Amino acid sequence: SLEKKRKNITYYALDLMKHELIKSLKSLGSFSNIKLIGLWGTFEDGIDFTATLSNDKPKAIIFLGTTIGNFSREDATNFLRHFQTKAMGPGDLFLLGIDKRNSLENLTIAYNNPPIIEFHMNGLDNINTILDQPFINRNNFDYFTTYNEDKGRVEIYYRSKRDQILEYMPINEFDKKIQINVQEGELILSVHSYKYNELDLVTLFYKSNLAHVKTWTDSNLQY
């Protein structure tokens, strides 16, 4: 629709993984009036770059998914306020994706389906890739999730199936051997996913110096 309106727009896509950035931009195709530019870097890099853009044209920041939920409430506020202070001008918009606080039944179903479980268990394999050695065996851990109602967050852990020792072997002269004793049933935190009710949202926007403009949700008001 933006292309049909012949508006001259520049779309900047930010991603930490270069090949995913290239793939996602290619999937969008080409346009006559919309310029596509990839930014390879971190959130902080994105904020720094956005701060260099001219205020002559309005900006719309799009931050979808549930990424903001992986921040603590304090960190989420600090992140948005930092973005607002450093990189946004009067009239700029910030489209933010946020999960609502939902029923325990719905959260249990959402966070215990096979793709979600595999996504998080794959994190253990990535540890070995990063360390370049078989530091941790995913078969020795279960996926475990619980909802902390007081804090309004889903907590995802790796739960040890047995007593075990995680051993890191030095790969250069500056490293040293490290052994970590893990007991059966011990939990290793993977991620927190914070959910928001109306009061949480009002507090978040107020502390971030952002004014709420409009909300889009599903027909059942669950998301």
mmCIF file of C-alpha atoms in Angstrom:
data_model
loop_
_atom_site.group_PDB
_atom_site.id
_atom_site.type_symbol
_atom_site.label_atom_id
_atom_site.label_comp_id
_atom_site.label_asym_id
_atom_site.label_seq_id
_atom_site.Cartn_x
_atom_site.Cartn_y
_atom_site.Cartn_z
ATOM 1 C CA SER A 1 0.000 0.000 0.000
ATOM 2 C CA LEU A 2 2.895 2.369 0.703
ATOM 3 C CA GLU A 3 4.278 1.635 -2.750
ATOM 4 C CA LYS A 4 0.917 2.409 -4.353
ATOM 5 C CA LYS A 5 0.804 5.754 -2.563
ATOM 6 C CA ARG A 6 4.200 6.540 -4.139
ATOM 7 C CA LYS A 7 5.660 7.718 -0.861
ATOM 8 C CA ASN A 8 9.434 7.910 -0.706
ATOM 9 C CA ILE A 9 10.357 5.753 2.269
ATOM 10 C CA THR A 10 13.622 4.260 3.498
ATOM 11 C CA TYR A 11 13.306 1.004 5.418
ATOM 12 C CA TYR A 12 16.246 0.114 7.672
ATOM 13 C CA ALA A 13 16.359 -3.505 8.861
ATOM 14 C CA LEU A 14 18.559 -4.348 11.859
ATOM 15 C CA ASP A 15 19.871 -7.831 12.626
ATOM 16 C CA LEU A 16 22.787 -9.258 14.568
ATOM 17 C CA MET A 17 23.215 -12.133 12.087
ATOM 18 C CA LYS A 18 24.440 -10.976 8.695
ATOM 19 C CA HIS A 19 23.119 -13.907 6.650
ATOM 20 C CA GLU A 20 19.643 -13.577 8.198
ATOM 21 C CA LEU A 21 19.671 -9.852 7.469
ATOM 22 C CA ILE A 22 20.524 -10.455 3.812
ATOM 23 C CA LYS A 23 17.948 -13.239 3.497
ATOM 24 C CA SER A 24 15.124 -11.203 5.025
ATOM 25 C CA LEU A 25 15.821 -8.172 2.841
ATOM 26 C CA LYS A 26 15.931 -10.308 -0.311
ATOM 27 C CA SER A 27 12.582 -11.865 0.612
ATOM 28 C CA LEU A 28 10.923 -8.435 0.492
ATOM 29 C CA GLY A 29 11.603 -7.953 -3.214
ATOM 30 C CA SER A 30 12.232 -4.588 -4.870
ATOM 31 C CA PHE A 31 10.216 -1.380 -4.932
ATOM 32 C CA SER A 32 10.179 1.861 -6.884
ATOM 33 C CA ASN A 33 9.633 4.272 -4.006
ATOM 34 C CA ILE A 34 10.855 2.289 -1.006
ATOM 35 C CA LYS A 35 14.588 1.951 -0.393
ATOM 36 C CA LEU A 36 15.741 -1.087 1.626
ATOM 37 C CA ILE A 37 18.921 -0.803 3.709
ATOM 38 C CA GLY A 38 20.393 -3.435 6.024
ATOM 39 C CA LEU A 39 22.032 -2.602 9.349
ATOM 40 C CA TRP A 40 24.279 -5.340 10.732
ATOM 41 C CA GLY A 41 24.700 -4.869 14.463
ATOM 42 C CA THR A 42 23.237 -4.791 17.957
ATOM 43 C CA PHE A 43 20.298 -2.838 19.364
ATOM 44 C CA GLU A 44 22.759 -0.237 20.624
ATOM 45 C CA ASP A 45 24.244 0.059 17.130
ATOM 46 C CA GLY A 46 20.728 0.593 15.802
ATOM 47 C CA ILE A 47 20.044 3.350 18.314
ATOM 48 C CA ASP A 48 23.343 5.061 17.495
ATOM 49 C CA PHE A 49 22.595 4.925 13.770
ATOM 50 C CA THR A 50 19.027 6.172 14.159
ATOM 51 C CA ALA A 51 20.362 9.119 16.150
ATOM 52 C CA THR A 52 22.324 10.231 13.068
ATOM 53 C CA LEU A 53 19.220 10.447 10.864
ATOM 54 C CA SER A 54 17.816 13.862 10.074
ATOM 55 C CA ASN A 55 14.742 15.025 11.960
ATOM 56 C CA ASP A 56 13.407 16.569 8.738
ATOM 57 C CA LYS A 57 11.549 13.324 8.011
ATOM 58 C CA PRO A 58 9.416 11.501 10.602
ATOM 59 C CA LYS A 59 10.662 8.142 11.849
ATOM 60 C CA ALA A 60 8.682 5.030 12.756
ATOM 61 C CA ILE A 61 10.519 2.485 14.897
ATOM 62 C CA ILE A 62 9.153 -1.064 14.583
ATOM 63 C CA PHE A 63 10.024 -3.432 17.445
ATOM 64 C CA LEU A 64 7.763 -6.458 17.075
ATOM 65 C CA GLY A 65 7.790 -10.024 18.347
ATOM 66 C CA THR A 66 8.112 -10.472 22.096
ATOM 67 C CA THR A 67 11.695 -9.262 22.421
ATOM 68 C CA ILE A 68 10.823 -6.520 24.911
ATOM 69 C CA GLY A 69 9.450 -9.257 27.179
ATOM 70 C CA ASN A 70 12.940 -10.715 27.546
ATOM 71 C CA PHE A 71 14.010 -7.507 29.293
ATOM 72 C CA SER A 72 13.281 -7.068 32.982
ATOM 73 C CA ARG A 73 10.692 -4.341 33.548
ATOM 74 C CA GLU A 74 13.420 -1.940 34.642
ATOM 75 C CA ASP A 75 15.634 -2.792 31.668
ATOM 76 C CA ALA A 76 12.683 -2.456 29.266
ATOM 77 C CA THR A 77 11.996 1.025 30.614
ATOM 78 C CA ASN A 78 15.655 2.011 30.360
ATOM 79 C CA PHE A 79 15.911 0.665 26.806
ATOM 80 C CA LEU A 80 12.846 2.523 25.530
ATOM 81 C CA ARG A 81 13.754 5.732 27.359
ATOM 82 C CA HIS A 82 17.296 5.569 25.959
ATOM 83 C CA PHE A 83 15.897 5.097 22.442
ATOM 84 C CA GLN A 84 13.423 7.946 22.931
ATOM 85 C CA THR A 85 16.009 10.330 24.367
ATOM 86 C CA LYS A 86 18.807 9.624 21.917
ATOM 87 C CA ALA A 87 17.142 8.781 18.618
ATOM 88 C CA MET A 88 13.559 10.074 18.487
ATOM 89 C CA GLY A 89 12.169 13.513 17.795
ATOM 90 C CA PRO A 90 8.723 15.022 18.404
ATOM 91 C CA GLY A 91 6.097 13.158 16.393
ATOM 92 C CA ASP A 92 8.214 10.051 15.767
ATOM 93 C CA LEU A 93 6.386 6.767 16.336
ATOM 94 C CA PHE A 94 7.380 3.539 18.078
ATOM 95 C CA LEU A 95 5.395 0.400 17.171
ATOM 96 C CA LEU A 96 6.019 -2.054 20.004
ATOM 97 C CA GLY A 97 4.990 -5.709 20.227
ATOM 98 C CA ILE A 98 4.086 -6.802 23.766
ATOM 99 C CA ASP A 99 2.564 -9.966 25.238
ATOM 100 C CA LYS A 100 -0.405 -9.474 27.539
ATOM 101 C CA ARG A 101 -0.707 -11.245 30.859
ATOM 102 C CA ASN A 102 -2.750 -14.296 29.967
ATOM 103 C CA SER A 103 -4.373 -17.256 31.662
ATOM 104 C CA LEU A 104 -2.097 -19.936 33.087
ATOM 105 C CA GLU A 105 -3.745 -22.476 30.776
ATOM 106 C CA ASN A 106 -2.945 -20.473 27.640
ATOM 107 C CA LEU A 107 0.620 -19.777 28.757
ATOM 108 C CA THR A 108 1.203 -23.450 29.550
ATOM 109 C CA ILE A 109 0.052 -24.452 26.069
ATOM 110 C CA ALA A 110 2.056 -21.701 24.370
ATOM 111 C CA TYR A 111 5.349 -22.477 26.102
ATOM 112 C CA ASN A 112 5.152 -26.269 26.043
ATOM 113 C CA ASN A 113 4.708 -26.952 22.348
ATOM 114 C CA PRO A 114 7.456 -28.897 20.493
ATOM 115 C CA PRO A 115 8.857 -26.008 18.363
ATOM 116 C CA ILE A 116 9.312 -23.789 21.437
ATOM 117 C CA ILE A 117 10.930 -26.621 23.388
ATOM 118 C CA GLU A 118 13.322 -27.435 20.542
ATOM 119 C CA PHE A 119 14.166 -23.748 20.092
ATOM 120 C CA HIS A 120 15.335 -23.473 23.694
ATOM 121 C CA MET A 121 17.036 -26.876 23.872
ATOM 122 C CA ASN A 122 18.990 -25.905 20.774
ATOM 123 C CA GLY A 123 20.559 -23.223 22.947
ATOM 124 C CA LEU A 124 22.618 -25.928 24.655
ATOM 125 C CA ASP A 125 24.009 -27.026 21.291
ATOM 126 C CA ASN A 126 24.905 -23.419 20.533
ATOM 127 C CA ILE A 127 26.903 -23.233 23.758
ATOM 128 C CA ASN A 128 29.092 -26.038 22.443
ATOM 129 C CA THR A 129 29.425 -24.276 19.099
ATOM 130 C CA ILE A 130 30.493 -21.030 20.753
ATOM 131 C CA LEU A 131 32.969 -22.759 23.076
ATOM 132 C CA ASP A 132 34.152 -25.034 20.242
ATOM 133 C CA GLN A 133 34.008 -28.114 22.457
ATOM 134 C CA PRO A 134 31.448 -30.577 23.926
ATOM 135 C CA PHE A 135 30.929 -28.632 27.148
ATOM 136 C CA ILE A 136 27.300 -29.579 27.757
ATOM 137 C CA ASN A 137 25.140 -32.533 26.672
ATOM 138 C CA ARG A 138 21.537 -31.575 25.954
ATOM 139 C CA ASN A 139 20.450 -35.167 26.625
ATOM 140 C CA ASN A 140 21.316 -34.621 30.283
ATOM 141 C CA PHE A 141 18.753 -31.828 30.619
ATOM 142 C CA ASP A 142 14.989 -31.390 30.470
ATOM 143 C CA TYR A 143 13.065 -28.322 29.372
ATOM 144 C CA PHE A 144 11.223 -26.826 32.344
ATOM 145 C CA THR A 145 8.922 -23.813 32.421
ATOM 146 C CA THR A 146 6.818 -22.134 35.083
ATOM 147 C CA TYR A 147 4.773 -18.957 35.408
ATOM 148 C CA ASN A 148 5.690 -16.517 38.166
ATOM 149 C CA GLU A 149 2.362 -14.790 38.716
ATOM 150 C CA ASP A 150 3.711 -12.226 41.191
ATOM 151 C CA LYS A 151 6.288 -10.974 38.683
ATOM 152 C CA GLY A 152 4.083 -11.557 35.636
ATOM 153 C CA ARG A 153 6.653 -13.563 33.732
ATOM 154 C CA VAL A 154 7.209 -16.989 32.205
ATOM 155 C CA GLU A 155 10.461 -18.541 33.422
ATOM 156 C CA ILE A 156 12.208 -21.095 31.212
ATOM 157 C CA TYR A 157 14.965 -23.312 32.564
ATOM 158 C CA TYR A 158 17.146 -26.280 31.719
ATOM 159 C CA ARG A 159 16.657 -28.913 34.448
ATOM 160 C CA SER A 160 19.466 -31.368 35.114
ATOM 161 C CA LYS A 161 18.404 -35.023 34.886
ATOM 162 C CA ARG A 162 21.301 -36.246 37.036
ATOM 163 C CA ASP A 163 24.329 -35.196 39.045
ATOM 164 C CA GLN A 164 26.955 -34.172 36.515
ATOM 165 C CA ILE A 165 30.113 -32.165 35.994
ATOM 166 C CA LEU A 166 30.378 -29.612 33.196
ATOM 167 C CA GLU A 167 34.009 -29.348 32.176
ATOM 168 C CA TYR A 168 35.547 -26.574 30.120
ATOM 169 C CA MET A 169 38.935 -27.422 28.631
ATOM 170 C CA PRO A 170 41.373 -24.601 27.841
ATOM 171 C CA ILE A 171 41.817 -23.862 24.147
ATOM 172 C CA ASN A 172 44.798 -21.527 24.512
ATOM 173 C CA GLU A 173 47.529 -20.688 27.001
ATOM 174 C CA PHE A 174 45.442 -17.935 28.600
ATOM 175 C CA ASP A 175 42.506 -20.215 29.461
ATOM 176 C CA LYS A 176 42.234 -22.524 32.403
ATOM 177 C CA LYS A 177 40.260 -25.669 33.048
ATOM 178 C CA ILE A 178 36.883 -25.047 34.688
ATOM 179 C CA GLN A 179 34.629 -27.625 36.315
ATOM 180 C CA ILE A 180 31.032 -26.900 37.332
ATOM 181 C CA ASN A 181 29.138 -29.353 39.526
ATOM 182 C CA VAL A 182 25.449 -29.579 38.642
ATOM 183 C CA GLN A 183 23.075 -31.522 40.863
ATOM 184 C CA GLU A 184 20.092 -33.565 39.742
ATOM 185 C CA GLY A 185 17.043 -31.314 39.524
ATOM 186 C CA GLU A 186 19.134 -28.127 39.499
ATOM 187 C CA LEU A 187 17.765 -25.402 37.236
ATOM 188 C CA ILE A 188 19.774 -23.293 34.790
ATOM 189 C CA LEU A 189 17.926 -20.189 33.616
ATOM 190 C CA SER A 190 17.367 -19.861 29.881
ATOM 191 C CA VAL A 191 15.122 -16.801 29.675
ATOM 192 C CA HIS A 192 12.418 -14.739 31.347
ATOM 193 C CA SER A 193 9.441 -13.615 29.271
ATOM 194 C CA TYR A 194 7.562 -10.758 30.916
ATOM 195 C CA LYS A 195 3.853 -10.213 30.268
ATOM 196 C CA TYR A 196 2.005 -6.907 30.605
ATOM 197 C CA ASN A 197 -1.397 -5.826 31.872
ATOM 198 C CA GLU A 198 -2.854 -2.338 31.414
ATOM 199 C CA LEU A 199 -1.160 -0.937 34.520
ATOM 200 C CA ASP A 200 2.180 -2.402 33.421
ATOM 201 C CA LEU A 201 1.811 -0.682 30.041
ATOM 202 C CA VAL A 202 0.856 2.685 31.508
ATOM 203 C CA THR A 203 3.873 2.507 33.810
ATOM 204 C CA LEU A 204 6.210 1.433 31.005
ATOM 205 C CA PHE A 205 5.202 4.238 28.649
ATOM 206 C CA TYR A 206 5.166 6.900 31.354
ATOM 207 C CA LYS A 207 8.656 6.041 32.597
ATOM 208 C CA SER A 208 9.940 5.810 29.014
ATOM 209 C CA ASN A 209 8.703 9.309 28.093
ATOM 210 C CA LEU A 210 6.427 7.839 25.430
ATOM 211 C CA ALA A 211 2.773 8.735 24.905
ATOM 212 C CA HIS A 212 0.408 5.878 24.132
ATOM 213 C CA VAL A 213 -1.360 6.506 20.815
ATOM 214 C CA LYS A 214 -3.163 3.316 19.820
ATOM 215 C CA THR A 215 -3.357 -0.391 20.609
ATOM 216 C CA TRP A 216 -4.012 -3.279 18.226
ATOM 217 C CA THR A 217 -5.046 -6.598 19.725
ATOM 218 C CA ASP A 218 -6.778 -9.816 18.716
ATOM 219 C CA SER A 219 -10.554 -10.247 18.775
ATOM 220 C CA ASN A 220 -10.427 -12.070 22.126
ATOM 221 C CA LEU A 221 -8.208 -9.406 23.708
ATOM 222 C CA GLN A 222 -5.613 -12.031 24.603
ATOM 223 C CA TYR A 223 -2.643 -10.711 22.630
#
